[in-house]
Amino acid sequence: AQSVTQLGSHVSVSEGALVLLRCNYSSSVPPYLFWYVQYPNQGLQLLLKYTSAATLVKGINGFEAEFKKSETSFHLTKPSAHMSDAAEYFCAVSVTGGYQKVTFGTGTKLQVIP
Amino acid sequence: EPEVTQTPSHQVTQMGQEVILRCVPISNHLYFYWYRQILGQKVEFLVSFYNNEISEKSEIFDDQFSVERPDGSNFTLKIRSTKLEDSAMYFCASSRQGAGTDTQYFGPGTRLTVL
């Protein structure tokens, strides 16, 4: 069975600073990996996804993530945080075949300090 | 841009009552899903639905739960006899295809409170 672990339930960064949200996955088969963002009182929005093509994946709003098989990681980064980035971020994994059950991490709340 | 919608946004019910949560998936999508998120916990898969039948369900999705696509647009989750522990945010999602690479689009959620 697949799973993801997000390190840090809360992360605070200053506006303009680097954002780094950590995610490690576990999967017995090649995974597909996703980052979703949830703004207050809204649904889950896809930021980016890794589907076994390029290991560096660029998403919306300036975010990117790098798939590192040797480290079983898929960390999310953004060079310069903006106040509008304050939200909860979920790493998720699915695997080939089946009906694409997505398994989510516990989420990381990002706070951006002015 | 097309989006998944869910109604109601909040539902308060008494323990033992039946509730129906409604979702309108994106119109050309064929695969539908329900997830739930208990406050402070992770988002958990409940069930996937394709071609008018359940394709996969989790251990959470017991006999108290059922799903239905009553017409060409709605997708519903019914909880027959609610328990306190059913209090959670319920998310509906849809995707065009079911392959692992396809993106699931999520609705804004229904917050269910069982008293």
PDB file of C-alpha atoms in Angstrom, chain A residues 26-110:
ATOM      1  CA  SER A  26       6.263   4.902   0.421  1.00  0.00           C
ATOM      2  CA  SER A  27       5.111   2.759  -2.466  1.00  0.00           C
ATOM      3  CA  SER A  28       5.868  -0.760  -3.661  1.00  0.00           C
ATOM      4  CA  VAL A  29       5.325   0.290  -7.277  1.00  0.00           C
ATOM      5  CA  PRO A  30       6.287   3.466  -9.159  1.00  0.00           C
ATOM      6  CA  PRO A  31       4.138   6.210  -7.696  1.00  0.00           C
ATOM      7  CA  TYR A  32       2.348   9.204  -9.029  1.00  0.00           C
ATOM      8  CA  LEU A  33       2.753  12.132  -6.647  1.00  0.00           C
ATOM      9  CA  PHE A  34       0.721  15.260  -6.174  1.00  0.00           C
ATOM     10  CA  TRP A  35       0.683  18.442  -4.169  1.00  0.00           C
ATOM     11  CA  TYR A  36      -2.684  19.978  -3.410  1.00  0.00           C
ATOM     12  CA  VAL A  37      -3.390  23.314  -1.729  1.00  0.00           C
ATOM     13  CA  GLN A  38      -6.421  24.155   0.370  1.00  0.00           C
ATOM     14  CA  TYR A  39      -7.255  27.776   1.054  1.00  0.00           C
ATOM     15  CA  PRO A  40      -9.584  28.516   3.970  1.00  0.00           C
ATOM     16  CA  ASN A  41     -13.138  27.357   3.328  1.00  0.00           C
ATOM     17  CA  GLN A  42     -12.254  26.072  -0.120  1.00  0.00           C
ATOM     18  CA  GLY A  43     -11.705  22.704  -1.753  1.00  0.00           C
ATOM     19  CA  LEU A  44      -8.458  21.042  -2.706  1.00  0.00           C
ATOM     20  CA  GLN A  45      -6.695  22.554  -5.709  1.00  0.00           C
ATOM     21  CA  LEU A  46      -3.973  20.727  -7.614  1.00  0.00           C
ATOM     22  CA  LEU A  47      -0.628  22.563  -7.497  1.00  0.00           C
ATOM     23  CA  LEU A  48       1.431  20.054  -9.465  1.00  0.00           C
ATOM     24  CA  LYS A  49       1.878  16.372 -10.165  1.00  0.00           C
ATOM     25  CA  TYR A  50       4.660  13.929 -10.961  1.00  0.00           C
ATOM     26  CA  THR A  51       3.794  11.179 -13.429  1.00  0.00           C
ATOM     27  CA  SER A  52       7.185   9.604 -14.207  1.00  0.00           C
ATOM     28  CA  ALA A  53       8.243  12.135 -16.828  1.00  0.00           C
ATOM     29  CA  ALA A  54      10.589  14.940 -15.717  1.00  0.00           C
ATOM     30  CA  THR A  55      11.708  14.646 -12.105  1.00  0.00           C
ATOM     31  CA  LEU A  56      11.492  18.409 -11.590  1.00  0.00           C
ATOM     32  CA  VAL A  57       7.879  19.410 -11.839  1.00  0.00           C
ATOM     33  CA  LYS A  58       6.692  22.983 -12.128  1.00  0.00           C
ATOM     34  CA  GLY A  59       3.244  23.921 -10.921  1.00  0.00           C
ATOM     35  CA  ILE A  60       1.028  26.894 -10.520  1.00  0.00           C
ATOM     36  CA  ASN A  61       1.797  30.012  -8.467  1.00  0.00           C
ATOM     37  CA  GLY A  62       5.567  29.557  -8.788  1.00  0.00           C
ATOM     38  CA  PHE A  63       5.739  26.255  -6.910  1.00  0.00           C
ATOM     39  CA  GLU A  64       7.853  23.319  -7.986  1.00  0.00           C
ATOM     40  CA  ALA A  65       8.746  19.905  -6.618  1.00  0.00           C
ATOM     41  CA  GLU A  66      11.500  17.439  -7.334  1.00  0.00           C
ATOM     42  CA  PHE A  67      11.011  13.683  -7.343  1.00  0.00           C
ATOM     43  CA  LYS A  68      14.023  11.973  -5.772  1.00  0.00           C
ATOM     44  CA  LYS A  69      13.707   8.221  -5.904  1.00  0.00           C
ATOM     45  CA  SER A  70      16.871   7.616  -3.873  1.00  0.00           C
ATOM     46  CA  GLU A  71      15.440   9.674  -1.029  1.00  0.00           C
ATOM     47  CA  THR A  72      11.778   8.701  -1.627  1.00  0.00           C
ATOM     48  CA  SER A  73      11.005  12.392  -1.421  1.00  0.00           C
ATOM     49  CA  PHE A  74       8.845  14.903  -3.240  1.00  0.00           C
ATOM     50  CA  HIS A  75       9.464  18.195  -1.459  1.00  0.00           C
ATOM     51  CA  LEU A  76       7.592  21.331  -2.501  1.00  0.00           C
ATOM     52  CA  THR A  77       9.495  24.586  -2.913  1.00  0.00           C
ATOM     53  CA  LYS A  78       8.946  28.182  -3.889  1.00  0.00           C
ATOM     54  CA  PRO A  79      11.833  30.656  -4.036  1.00  0.00           C
ATOM     55  CA  SER A  80       9.974  33.609  -2.576  1.00  0.00           C
ATOM     56  CA  ALA A  81       6.908  33.358  -0.350  1.00  0.00           C
ATOM     57  CA  HIS A  82       3.956  35.645  -0.888  1.00  0.00           C
ATOM     58  CA  MET A  83       1.243  36.459   1.618  1.00  0.00           C
ATOM     59  CA  SER A  84      -1.293  34.765  -0.648  1.00  0.00           C
ATOM     60  CA  ASP A  85       0.568  31.455  -0.248  1.00  0.00           C
ATOM     61  CA  ALA A  86      -0.775  31.054   3.297  1.00  0.00           C
ATOM     62  CA  ALA A  87      -2.836  27.867   3.116  1.00  0.00           C
ATOM     63  CA  GLU A  88      -2.703  24.179   3.937  1.00  0.00           C
ATOM     64  CA  TYR A  89      -0.687  21.979   1.603  1.00  0.00           C
ATOM     65  CA  PHE A  90      -1.258  18.269   1.104  1.00  0.00           C
ATOM     66  CA  CYS A  91       1.116  15.794  -0.470  1.00  0.00           C
ATOM     67  CA  ALA A  92      -0.620  12.803  -2.040  1.00  0.00           C
ATOM     68  CA  VAL A  93       0.218   9.586  -3.862  1.00  0.00           C
ATOM     69  CA  SER A  94      -1.528   7.226  -6.228  1.00  0.00           C
ATOM     70  CA  VAL A  95      -0.296   4.249  -8.194  1.00  0.00           C
ATOM     71  CA  THR A  96      -0.779   2.874 -11.685  1.00  0.00           C
ATOM     72  CA  GLY A  97      -3.807   0.790 -12.409  1.00  0.00           C
ATOM     73  CA  GLY A  98      -6.980   0.598 -10.422  1.00  0.00           C
ATOM     74  CA  TYR A  99      -9.226   3.583 -10.127  1.00  0.00           C
ATOM     75  CA  GLN A 100      -6.724   6.065  -8.838  1.00  0.00           C
ATOM     76  CA  LYS A 101      -7.385   6.037  -5.138  1.00  0.00           C
ATOM     77  CA  VAL A 102      -5.391   8.980  -3.824  1.00  0.00           C
ATOM     78  CA  THR A 103      -3.733   8.703  -0.430  1.00  0.00           C
ATOM     79  CA  PHE A 104      -3.113  12.003   1.309  1.00  0.00           C
ATOM     80  CA  GLY A 105      -0.620  13.146   3.888  1.00  0.00           C
ATOM     81  CA  THR A 106      -1.683  14.896   7.061  1.00  0.00           C
ATOM     82  CA  GLY A 107      -1.095  18.354   5.611  1.00  0.00           C
ATOM     83  CA  THR A 108       1.193  21.273   6.389  1.00  0.00           C
ATOM     84  CA  LYS A 109      -0.183  24.683   7.261  1.00  0.00           C
ATOM     85  CA  LEU A 110       1.964  27.424   5.810  1.00  0.00           C
TER      86      LEU A 110
END
